[in-house]
Coordinates of C-alpha atoms in Angstrom, one line a residue:
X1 CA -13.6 -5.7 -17.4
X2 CA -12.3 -8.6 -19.3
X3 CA -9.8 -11.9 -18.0
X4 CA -7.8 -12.8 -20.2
X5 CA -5.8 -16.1 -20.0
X6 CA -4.0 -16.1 -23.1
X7 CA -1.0 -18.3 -21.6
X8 CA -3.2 -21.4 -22.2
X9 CA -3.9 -20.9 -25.8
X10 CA -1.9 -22.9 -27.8
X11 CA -2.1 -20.8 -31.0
X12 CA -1.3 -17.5 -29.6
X13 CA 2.2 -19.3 -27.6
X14 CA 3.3 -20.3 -31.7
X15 CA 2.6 -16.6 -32.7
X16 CA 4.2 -15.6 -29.6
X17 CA 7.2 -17.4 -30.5
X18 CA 7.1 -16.3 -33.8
X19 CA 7.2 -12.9 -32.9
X20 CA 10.3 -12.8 -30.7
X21 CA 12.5 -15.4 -33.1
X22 CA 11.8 -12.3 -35.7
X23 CA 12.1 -9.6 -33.5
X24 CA 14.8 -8.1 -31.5
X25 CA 12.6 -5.4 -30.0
X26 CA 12.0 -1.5 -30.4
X27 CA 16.3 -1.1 -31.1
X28 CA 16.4 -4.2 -32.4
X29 CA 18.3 -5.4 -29.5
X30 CA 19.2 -9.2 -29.3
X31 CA 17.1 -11.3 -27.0
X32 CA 18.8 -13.4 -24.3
X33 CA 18.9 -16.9 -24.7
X34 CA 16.0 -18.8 -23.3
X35 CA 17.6 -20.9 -20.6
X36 CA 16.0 -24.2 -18.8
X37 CA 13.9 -22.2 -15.8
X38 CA 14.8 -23.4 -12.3
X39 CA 11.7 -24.4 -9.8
X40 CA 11.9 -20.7 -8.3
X41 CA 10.5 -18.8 -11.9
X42 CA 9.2 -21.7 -13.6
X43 CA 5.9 -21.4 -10.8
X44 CA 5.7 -17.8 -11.6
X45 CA 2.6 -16.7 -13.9
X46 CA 0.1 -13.8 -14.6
X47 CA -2.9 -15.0 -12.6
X48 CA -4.9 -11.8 -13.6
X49 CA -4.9 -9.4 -16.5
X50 CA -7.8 -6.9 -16.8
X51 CA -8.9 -3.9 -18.2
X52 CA -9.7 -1.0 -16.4
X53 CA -10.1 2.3 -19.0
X54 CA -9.8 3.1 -22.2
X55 CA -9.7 7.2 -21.8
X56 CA -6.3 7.4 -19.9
X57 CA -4.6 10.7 -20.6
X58 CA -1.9 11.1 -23.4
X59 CA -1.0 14.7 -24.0
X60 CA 1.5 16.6 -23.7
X61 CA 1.4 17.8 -20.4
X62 CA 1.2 15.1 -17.5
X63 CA 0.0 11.2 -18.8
X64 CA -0.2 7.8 -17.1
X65 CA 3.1 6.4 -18.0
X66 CA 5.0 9.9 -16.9
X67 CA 6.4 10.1 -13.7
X68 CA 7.2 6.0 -13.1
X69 CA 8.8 6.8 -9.6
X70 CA 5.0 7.5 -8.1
X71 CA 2.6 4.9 -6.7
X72 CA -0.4 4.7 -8.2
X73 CA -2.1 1.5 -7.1
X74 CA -2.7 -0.2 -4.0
X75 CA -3.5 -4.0 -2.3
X76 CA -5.8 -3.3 0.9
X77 CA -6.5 -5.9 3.6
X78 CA -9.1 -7.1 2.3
X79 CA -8.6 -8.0 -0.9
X80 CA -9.8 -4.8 -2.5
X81 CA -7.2 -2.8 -5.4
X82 CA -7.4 0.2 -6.2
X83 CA -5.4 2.4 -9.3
X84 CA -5.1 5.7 -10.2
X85 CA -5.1 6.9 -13.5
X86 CA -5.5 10.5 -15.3
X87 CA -7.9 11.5 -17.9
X88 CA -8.7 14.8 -19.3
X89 CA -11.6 17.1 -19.5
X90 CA -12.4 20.4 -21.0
X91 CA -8.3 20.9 -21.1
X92 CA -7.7 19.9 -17.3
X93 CA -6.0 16.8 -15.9
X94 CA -8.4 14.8 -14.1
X95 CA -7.5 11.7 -11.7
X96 CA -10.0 8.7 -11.3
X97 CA -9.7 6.4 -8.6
X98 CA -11.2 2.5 -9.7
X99 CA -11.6 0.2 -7.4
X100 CA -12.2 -3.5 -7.5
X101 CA -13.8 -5.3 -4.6
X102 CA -12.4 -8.6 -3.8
X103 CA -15.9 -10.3 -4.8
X104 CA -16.4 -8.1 -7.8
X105 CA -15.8 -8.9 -10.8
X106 CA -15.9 -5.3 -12.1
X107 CA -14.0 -2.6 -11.6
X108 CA -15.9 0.4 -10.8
X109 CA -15.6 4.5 -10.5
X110 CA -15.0 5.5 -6.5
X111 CA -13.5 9.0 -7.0
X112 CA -12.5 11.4 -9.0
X113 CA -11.2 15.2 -9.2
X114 CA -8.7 17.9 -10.8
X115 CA -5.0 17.9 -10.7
X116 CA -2.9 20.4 -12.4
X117 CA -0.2 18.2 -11.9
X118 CA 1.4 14.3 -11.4
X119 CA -1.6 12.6 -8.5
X120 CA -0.3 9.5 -6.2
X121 CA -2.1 6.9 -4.5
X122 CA -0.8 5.3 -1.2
X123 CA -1.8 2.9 1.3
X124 CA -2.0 3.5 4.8
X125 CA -0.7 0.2 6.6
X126 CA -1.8 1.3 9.9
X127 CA -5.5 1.9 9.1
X128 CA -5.9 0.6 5.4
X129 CA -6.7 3.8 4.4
X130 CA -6.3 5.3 0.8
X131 CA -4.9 8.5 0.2
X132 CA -4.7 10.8 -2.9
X133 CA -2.4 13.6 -3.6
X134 CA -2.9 15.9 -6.3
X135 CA -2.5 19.1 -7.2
X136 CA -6.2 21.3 -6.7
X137 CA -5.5 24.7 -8.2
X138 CA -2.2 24.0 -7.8
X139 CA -1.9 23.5 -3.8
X140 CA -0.8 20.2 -3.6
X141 CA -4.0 18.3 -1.6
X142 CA -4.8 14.7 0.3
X143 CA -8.1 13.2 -0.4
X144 CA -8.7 10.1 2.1
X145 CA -11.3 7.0 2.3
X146 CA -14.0 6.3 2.5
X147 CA -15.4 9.6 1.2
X148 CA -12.5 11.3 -0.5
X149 CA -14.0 14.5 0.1
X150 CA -13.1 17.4 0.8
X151 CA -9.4 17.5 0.7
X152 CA -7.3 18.4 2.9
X153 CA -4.3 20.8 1.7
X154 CA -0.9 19.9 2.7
X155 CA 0.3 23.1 4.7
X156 CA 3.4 24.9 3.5
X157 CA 4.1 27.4 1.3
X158 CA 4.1 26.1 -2.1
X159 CA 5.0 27.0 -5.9
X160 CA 1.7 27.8 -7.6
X161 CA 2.7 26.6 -11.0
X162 CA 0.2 26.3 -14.7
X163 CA -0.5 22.8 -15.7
X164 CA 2.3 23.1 -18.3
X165 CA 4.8 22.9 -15.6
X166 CA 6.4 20.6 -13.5
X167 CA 6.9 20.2 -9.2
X168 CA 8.6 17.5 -10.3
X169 CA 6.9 16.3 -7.0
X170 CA 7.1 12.2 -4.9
X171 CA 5.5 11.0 -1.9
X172 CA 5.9 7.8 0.0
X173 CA 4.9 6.6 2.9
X174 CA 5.9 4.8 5.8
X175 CA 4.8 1.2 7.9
X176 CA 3.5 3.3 10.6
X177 CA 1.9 5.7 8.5
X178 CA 3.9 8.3 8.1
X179 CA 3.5 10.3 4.9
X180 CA 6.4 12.4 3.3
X181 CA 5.8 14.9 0.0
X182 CA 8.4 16.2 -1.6
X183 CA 8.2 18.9 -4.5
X184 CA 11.4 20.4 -6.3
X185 CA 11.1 25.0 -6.3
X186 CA 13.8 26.4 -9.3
X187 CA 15.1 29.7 -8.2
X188 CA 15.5 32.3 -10.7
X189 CA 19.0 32.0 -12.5
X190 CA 20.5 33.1 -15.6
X191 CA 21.3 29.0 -16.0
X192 CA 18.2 26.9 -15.8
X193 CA 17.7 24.0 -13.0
X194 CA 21.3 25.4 -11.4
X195 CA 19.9 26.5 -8.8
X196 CA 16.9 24.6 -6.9
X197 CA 15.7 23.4 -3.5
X198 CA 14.0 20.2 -2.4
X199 CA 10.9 21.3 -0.2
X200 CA 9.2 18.4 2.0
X201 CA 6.8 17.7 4.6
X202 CA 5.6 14.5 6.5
X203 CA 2.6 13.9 8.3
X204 CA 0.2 11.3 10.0
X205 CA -3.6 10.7 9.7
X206 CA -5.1 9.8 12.5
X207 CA -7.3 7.0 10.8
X208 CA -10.4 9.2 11.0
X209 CA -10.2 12.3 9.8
X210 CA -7.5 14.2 11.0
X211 CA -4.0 15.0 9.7
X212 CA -1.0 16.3 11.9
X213 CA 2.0 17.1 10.3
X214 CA 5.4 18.6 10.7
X215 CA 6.8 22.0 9.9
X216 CA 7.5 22.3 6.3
X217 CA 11.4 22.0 5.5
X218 CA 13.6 23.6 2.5
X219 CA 17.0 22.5 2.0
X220 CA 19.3 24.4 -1.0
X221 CA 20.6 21.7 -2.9
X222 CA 22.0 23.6 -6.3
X223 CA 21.4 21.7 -9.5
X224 CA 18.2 20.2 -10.2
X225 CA 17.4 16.4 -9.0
X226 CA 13.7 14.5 -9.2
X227 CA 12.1 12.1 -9.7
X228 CA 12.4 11.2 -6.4
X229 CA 11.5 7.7 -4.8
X230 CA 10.8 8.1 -1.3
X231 CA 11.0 5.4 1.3
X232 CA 10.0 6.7 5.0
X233 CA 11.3 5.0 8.1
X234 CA 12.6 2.4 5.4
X235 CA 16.3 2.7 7.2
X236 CA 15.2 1.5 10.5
X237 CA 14.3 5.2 11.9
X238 CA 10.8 6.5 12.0
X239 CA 12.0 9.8 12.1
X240 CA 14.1 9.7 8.7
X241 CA 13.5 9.1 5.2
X242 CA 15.9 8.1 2.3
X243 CA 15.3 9.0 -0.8
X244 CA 16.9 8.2 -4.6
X245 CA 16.9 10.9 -7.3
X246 CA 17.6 11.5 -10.8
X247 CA 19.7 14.4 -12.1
X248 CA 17.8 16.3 -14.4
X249 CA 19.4 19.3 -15.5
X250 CA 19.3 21.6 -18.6
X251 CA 22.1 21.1 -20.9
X252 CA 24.2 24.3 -19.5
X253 CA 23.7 23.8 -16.5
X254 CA 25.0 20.4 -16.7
X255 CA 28.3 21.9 -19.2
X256 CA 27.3 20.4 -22.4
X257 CA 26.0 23.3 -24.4
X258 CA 26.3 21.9 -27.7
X259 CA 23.9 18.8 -26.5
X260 CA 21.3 17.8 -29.3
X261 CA 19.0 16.9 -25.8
X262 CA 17.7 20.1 -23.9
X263 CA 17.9 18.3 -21.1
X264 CA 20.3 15.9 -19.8
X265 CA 19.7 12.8 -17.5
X266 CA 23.3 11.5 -16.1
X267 CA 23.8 10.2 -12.8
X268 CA 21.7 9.3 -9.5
X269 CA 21.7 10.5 -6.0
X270 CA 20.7 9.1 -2.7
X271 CA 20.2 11.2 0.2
X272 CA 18.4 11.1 3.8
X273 CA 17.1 13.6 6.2
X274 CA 15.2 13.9 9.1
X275 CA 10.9 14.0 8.7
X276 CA 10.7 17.0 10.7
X277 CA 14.0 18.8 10.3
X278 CA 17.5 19.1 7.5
X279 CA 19.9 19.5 10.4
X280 CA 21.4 15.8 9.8
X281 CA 20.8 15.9 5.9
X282 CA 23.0 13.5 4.2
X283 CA 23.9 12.8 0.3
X284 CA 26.5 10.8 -2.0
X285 CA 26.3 9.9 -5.5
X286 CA 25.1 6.6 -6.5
X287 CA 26.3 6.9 -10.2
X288 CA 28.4 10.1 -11.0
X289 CA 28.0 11.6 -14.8
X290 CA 29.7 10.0 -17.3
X291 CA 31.7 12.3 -18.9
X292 CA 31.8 13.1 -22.0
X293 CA 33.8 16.6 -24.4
X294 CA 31.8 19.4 -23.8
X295 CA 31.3 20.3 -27.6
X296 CA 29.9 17.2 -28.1
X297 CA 25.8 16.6 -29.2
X298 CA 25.9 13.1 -28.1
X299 CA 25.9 13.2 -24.3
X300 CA 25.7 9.9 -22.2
X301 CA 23.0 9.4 -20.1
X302 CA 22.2 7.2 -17.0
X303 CA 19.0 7.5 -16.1
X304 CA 17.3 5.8 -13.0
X305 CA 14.3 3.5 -13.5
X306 CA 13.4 2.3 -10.3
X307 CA 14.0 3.0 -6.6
X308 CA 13.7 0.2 -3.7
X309 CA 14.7 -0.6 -0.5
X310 CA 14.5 -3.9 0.7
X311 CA 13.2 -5.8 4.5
X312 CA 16.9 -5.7 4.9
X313 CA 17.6 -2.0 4.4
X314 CA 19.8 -1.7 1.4
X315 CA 18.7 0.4 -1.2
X316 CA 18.4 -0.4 -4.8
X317 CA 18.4 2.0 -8.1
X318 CA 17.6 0.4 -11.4
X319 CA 18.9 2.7 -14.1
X320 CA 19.7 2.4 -17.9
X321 CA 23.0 3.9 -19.5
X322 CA 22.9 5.0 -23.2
X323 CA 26.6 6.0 -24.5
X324 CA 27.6 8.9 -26.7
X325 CA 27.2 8.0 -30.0
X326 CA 30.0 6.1 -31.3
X327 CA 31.3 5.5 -27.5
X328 CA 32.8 2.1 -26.7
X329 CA 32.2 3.2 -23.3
X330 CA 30.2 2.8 -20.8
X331 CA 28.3 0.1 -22.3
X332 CA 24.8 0.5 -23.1
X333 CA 22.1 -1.1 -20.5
X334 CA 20.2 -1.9 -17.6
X335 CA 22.5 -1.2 -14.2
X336 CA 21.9 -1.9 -11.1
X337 CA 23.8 -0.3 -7.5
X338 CA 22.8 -1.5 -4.0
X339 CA 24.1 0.8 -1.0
X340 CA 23.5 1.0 2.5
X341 CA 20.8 3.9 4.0
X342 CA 24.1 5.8 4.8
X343 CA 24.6 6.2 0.8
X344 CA 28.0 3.7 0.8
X345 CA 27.9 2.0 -2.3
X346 CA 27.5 -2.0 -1.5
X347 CA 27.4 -2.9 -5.3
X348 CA 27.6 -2.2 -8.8
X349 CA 26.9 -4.3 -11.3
X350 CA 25.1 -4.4 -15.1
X351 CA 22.8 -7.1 -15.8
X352 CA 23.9 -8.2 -19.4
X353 CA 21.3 -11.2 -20.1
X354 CA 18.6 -8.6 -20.0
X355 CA 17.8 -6.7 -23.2
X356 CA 19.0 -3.1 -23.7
X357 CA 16.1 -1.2 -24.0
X358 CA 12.9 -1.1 -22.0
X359 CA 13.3 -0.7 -18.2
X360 CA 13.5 -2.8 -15.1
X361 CA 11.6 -2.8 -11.6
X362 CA 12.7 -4.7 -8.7
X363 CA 10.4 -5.8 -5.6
X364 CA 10.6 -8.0 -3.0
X365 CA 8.3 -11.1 -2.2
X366 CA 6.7 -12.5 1.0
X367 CA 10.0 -15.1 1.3
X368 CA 12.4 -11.9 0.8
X369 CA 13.6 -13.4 -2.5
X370 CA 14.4 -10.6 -5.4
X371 CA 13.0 -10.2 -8.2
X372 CA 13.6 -8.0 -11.5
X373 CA 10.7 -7.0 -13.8
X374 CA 11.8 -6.3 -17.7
X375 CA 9.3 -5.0 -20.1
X376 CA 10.2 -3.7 -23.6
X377 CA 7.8 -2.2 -26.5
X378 CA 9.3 -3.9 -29.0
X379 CA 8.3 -2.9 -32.6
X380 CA 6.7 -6.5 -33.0
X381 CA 5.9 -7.4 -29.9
X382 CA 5.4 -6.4 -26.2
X383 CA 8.1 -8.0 -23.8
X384 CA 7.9 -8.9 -20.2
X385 CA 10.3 -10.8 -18.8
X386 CA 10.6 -12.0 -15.3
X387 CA 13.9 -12.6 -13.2
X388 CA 14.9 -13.9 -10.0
X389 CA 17.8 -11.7 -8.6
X390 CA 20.1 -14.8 -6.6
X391 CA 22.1 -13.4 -4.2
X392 CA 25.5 -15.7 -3.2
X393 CA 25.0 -16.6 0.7
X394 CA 28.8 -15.9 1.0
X395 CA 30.1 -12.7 -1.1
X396 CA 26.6 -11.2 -1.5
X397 CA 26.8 -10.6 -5.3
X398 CA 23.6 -10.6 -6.7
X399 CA 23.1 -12.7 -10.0
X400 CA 20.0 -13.4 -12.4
X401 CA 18.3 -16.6 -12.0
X402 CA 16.4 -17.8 -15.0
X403 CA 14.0 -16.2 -16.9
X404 CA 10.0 -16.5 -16.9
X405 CA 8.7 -14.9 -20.4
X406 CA 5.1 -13.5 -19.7
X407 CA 4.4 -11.9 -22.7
X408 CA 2.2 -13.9 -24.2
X409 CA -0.3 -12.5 -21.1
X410 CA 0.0 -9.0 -22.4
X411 CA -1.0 -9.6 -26.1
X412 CA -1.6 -7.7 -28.5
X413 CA -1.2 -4.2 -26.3
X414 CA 1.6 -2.0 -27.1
X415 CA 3.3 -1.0 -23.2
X416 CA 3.8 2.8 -22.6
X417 CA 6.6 3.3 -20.6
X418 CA 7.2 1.1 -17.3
X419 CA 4.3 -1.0 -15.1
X420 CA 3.7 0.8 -11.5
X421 CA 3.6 -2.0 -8.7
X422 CA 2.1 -1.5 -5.5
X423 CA 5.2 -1.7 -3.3
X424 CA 6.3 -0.5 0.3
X425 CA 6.6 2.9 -1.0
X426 CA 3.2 3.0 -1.4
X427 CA 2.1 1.3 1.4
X428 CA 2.1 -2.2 -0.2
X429 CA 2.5 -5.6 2.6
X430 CA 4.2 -7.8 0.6
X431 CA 3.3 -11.0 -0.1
X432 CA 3.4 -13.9 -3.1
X433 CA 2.0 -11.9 -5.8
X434 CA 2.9 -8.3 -7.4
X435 CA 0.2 -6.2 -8.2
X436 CA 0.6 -3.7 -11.3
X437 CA -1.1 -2.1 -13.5
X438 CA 0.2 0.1 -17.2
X439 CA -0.9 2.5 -19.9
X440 CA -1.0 1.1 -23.4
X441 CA -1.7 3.0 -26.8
X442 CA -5.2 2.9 -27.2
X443 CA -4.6 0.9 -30.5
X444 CA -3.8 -2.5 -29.9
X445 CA -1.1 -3.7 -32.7
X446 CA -1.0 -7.7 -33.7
X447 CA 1.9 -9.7 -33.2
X448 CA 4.3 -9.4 -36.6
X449 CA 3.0 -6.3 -38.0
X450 CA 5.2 -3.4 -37.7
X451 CA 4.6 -0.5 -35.4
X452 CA 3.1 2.7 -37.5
X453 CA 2.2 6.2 -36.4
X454 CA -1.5 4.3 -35.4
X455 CA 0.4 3.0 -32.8
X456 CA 1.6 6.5 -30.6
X457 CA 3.4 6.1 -27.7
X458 CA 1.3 7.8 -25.2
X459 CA 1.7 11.4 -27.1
X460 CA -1.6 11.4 -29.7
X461 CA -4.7 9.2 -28.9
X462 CA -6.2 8.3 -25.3
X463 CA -4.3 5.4 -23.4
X464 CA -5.5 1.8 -21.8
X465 CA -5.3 1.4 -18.3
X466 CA -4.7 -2.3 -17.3
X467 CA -4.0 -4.2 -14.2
X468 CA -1.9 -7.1 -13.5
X469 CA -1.1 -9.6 -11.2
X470 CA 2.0 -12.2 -11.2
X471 CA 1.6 -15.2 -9.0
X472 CA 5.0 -16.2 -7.7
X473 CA 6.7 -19.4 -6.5
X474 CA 4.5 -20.5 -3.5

């Protein structure tokens, strides 16, 4: 393990600085002015930054910064964390769970086994228990503390699929501990992901040993949607979930044959149903597709980075809009829409002060105050910028408050994809930090020295596994 504090070093703030007044990121993107902080970000700092692996998977079939909708770390009661990650061996996906007791200053191997597909790790905030779900031989299994073993295979009747396929599966679980899995089964067509159904179950442990769970549901839903973010009993019933998804469909399928893409990422859906039953299943579009000529090879795209619903019950998708080439419109960057847990769209709105490219999270603290995490691989430098999201007492639109630049914490590792915070999703209590953790390229670049093929993004060489922690505003 190794703590690094870089924010007090003087000399690598001026490189810091240097970097980003010579850099406007991975696209080149202008950076956004760097306003006088208010009190509420100018508290906020990385109180922990350590490193976990260095043999983090990166091929080409399921890796650690894939699938950015699933949980994969955890804050338990007493202090303990504990984060997922995948690693590889003799061609299989394995998943380790590290774990770092709140007097250890180590992190430290507590489990470990074979997935042929995406693992998640969630937090029990009845009994603090962990749980992991993974794919063993391709039956999608739970493995619970304190021993992990055996696991217990989540009943249902399942696609069997190779490790070069996709469930395209989520899970999320609830405050009483209610657990919901969700994979996506493609029905043989002519046109691929047309036709599809969402399969899910939900079930409880019983603290001990012992899991009861529902009957198994299927509901028809035609063209393909994953990616799901599942939020049980987040709508104020314990006998519902909501759910956000990301249209994912095949560029026929989605009328754009002549698409240089394969596969074609425009527009989000929210929909509920009930945990044990689809009789009162519910969905509306949260961002329709942007259209676009069907002969063209530039298709727009929005594509959803982040799913959340907050202590109040509105539910928030993050997502990123890139425009057909030459396009004037829609205009290309990080969006956010807030509905209601019925799926009636509260409000729209694009966040222009924050870079376009990278992605955003959002989480909620302790004090329900908003915030947005940005992060960018920028071809110099690695960006992470930190937001408050200020909501007007009187209309309710929701504004950026000054940002908190925490870069400097992160030098000199090269982000793949998006950090994974341990949120109510996942089981998370939340409280005045955020804890996070990310895959890097196993390379670490310096600041000011151009990104070369040394540097993969998460498709060559093993990956870093960090965690993180941001102290917020007390």
């Amino acid at each position: 393990m190794r703590h690094r504090f870089l924010c007090d070093s003087l000399l690598l703030k001026w490189l810091a600085v240097l970097a980003v007044a010579g850099c406007g990121g991975k696209d080149d993107a202008p950076q956004p002015a760097k306003a006088e902080p208010v009190s509420t970000a100018a508290a906020s700092f990385v109180e922990r930054f350590e490193a976990i692996a260095t043999d983090g998977n990166a091929g080409d079939q399921i890796y650690n910064h894939w699938g950015g909708n699933q949980p994969r770390i955890t804050h338990h009661a007493d202090g303990t964390i504990r984060v997922l990650y995948l690693t590889t061996s003799g061609g299989l996906v394995d998943w380790r769970l590290m774990k770092r007791a709140p007097a250890s200053a180590s992190w430290t191997e507590e489990a470990t086994g074979t997935s042929t597909d995406d693992v998640v790790l969630v937090r029990d905030p009845v009994s603090d228990l962990a749980h992991v779900v993974a794919y063993w031989q391709s039956i999608p299994t739970v493995y619970s503390s304190p021993a992990f073993t055996p696991g217990t295979p989540i009943p249902g009747s399942w696609q069997e699929l190779p490790p070069t396929s996709r469930h395209y599966s989520a899970a999320g679980i609830g405050a009483d501990g209610t657990l919901c899995f969700k994979t996506s089964r493609e029905l043989p067509t002519p046109v691929p992901t047309s036709n599809t159904q969402t399969q899910y179950i939900c079930g409880r442990h019983d603290g001990i040993s012992t899991w009861t769970w529902q009957a198994q549901q299927t509901m028809s839903i035609g063209l393909r949607y994953g990616y799901d973010y599942l939020f049980p009993g987040a709508s104020g019933d314990a006998n519902r979930f909501v759910a956000t998804a990301q249209s994912d469909l095949y560029k026929t399928a989605a009328g754009y044959p002549d698409s240089a893409n394969n596969y074609i990422f425009n527009g989000i859906r929210q929909y509920s149903t009930g945990i044990g039953d689809t009789a009162s299943w519910s969905q509306s579009e949260l961002v329709t597709p942007y259209p676009a000529p069907p002969s063209t090879t530039s298709v727009p795209t929005a594509r959803q980075k982040d799913g959340f619903i907050d202590s109040a019950g509105r539910v928030f998708s993050a997502y990123f809009v890139e425009p057909s080439a030459g396009a004037s419109a829609p205009v290309r960057g990080h969006y956010m829409v807030m509905a209601d847990s019925a799926g009636n769209v509260l409000l729209s709105t694009r966040w222009a002060a924050v870079p376009t490219f990278g992605g955003t999270r959002i989480f909620e603290d302790g004090k329900k105050r908003l915030w947005l995490l940005w992060t960018g691989q920028g071809s110099l430098f690695t960006y992470v910028y930190l937001y408050p999201i200020i909501e007007d007492p009187v209309t309710h639109v929701l504004s950026l408050g000054a940002v908190t630049d925490l870069s400097t914490a992160f030098w000199p590792y090269s982000i793949n994809g998006m950090p994974m915070l341990a949120v109510p999703r996942g089981g998370q209590v939340i409280d005045n930090v955020v804890d996070a953790t990310f895959a890097a390229s196993d390379t670490v670049y310096v600041s000011g020295s151009p990104l070369g093929p040394e540097y993969p993004n998460g498709k060559a060489n093993h990956q870093r596994i960090f965690y993180f922690r941001i102290h917020l505003p007390d």
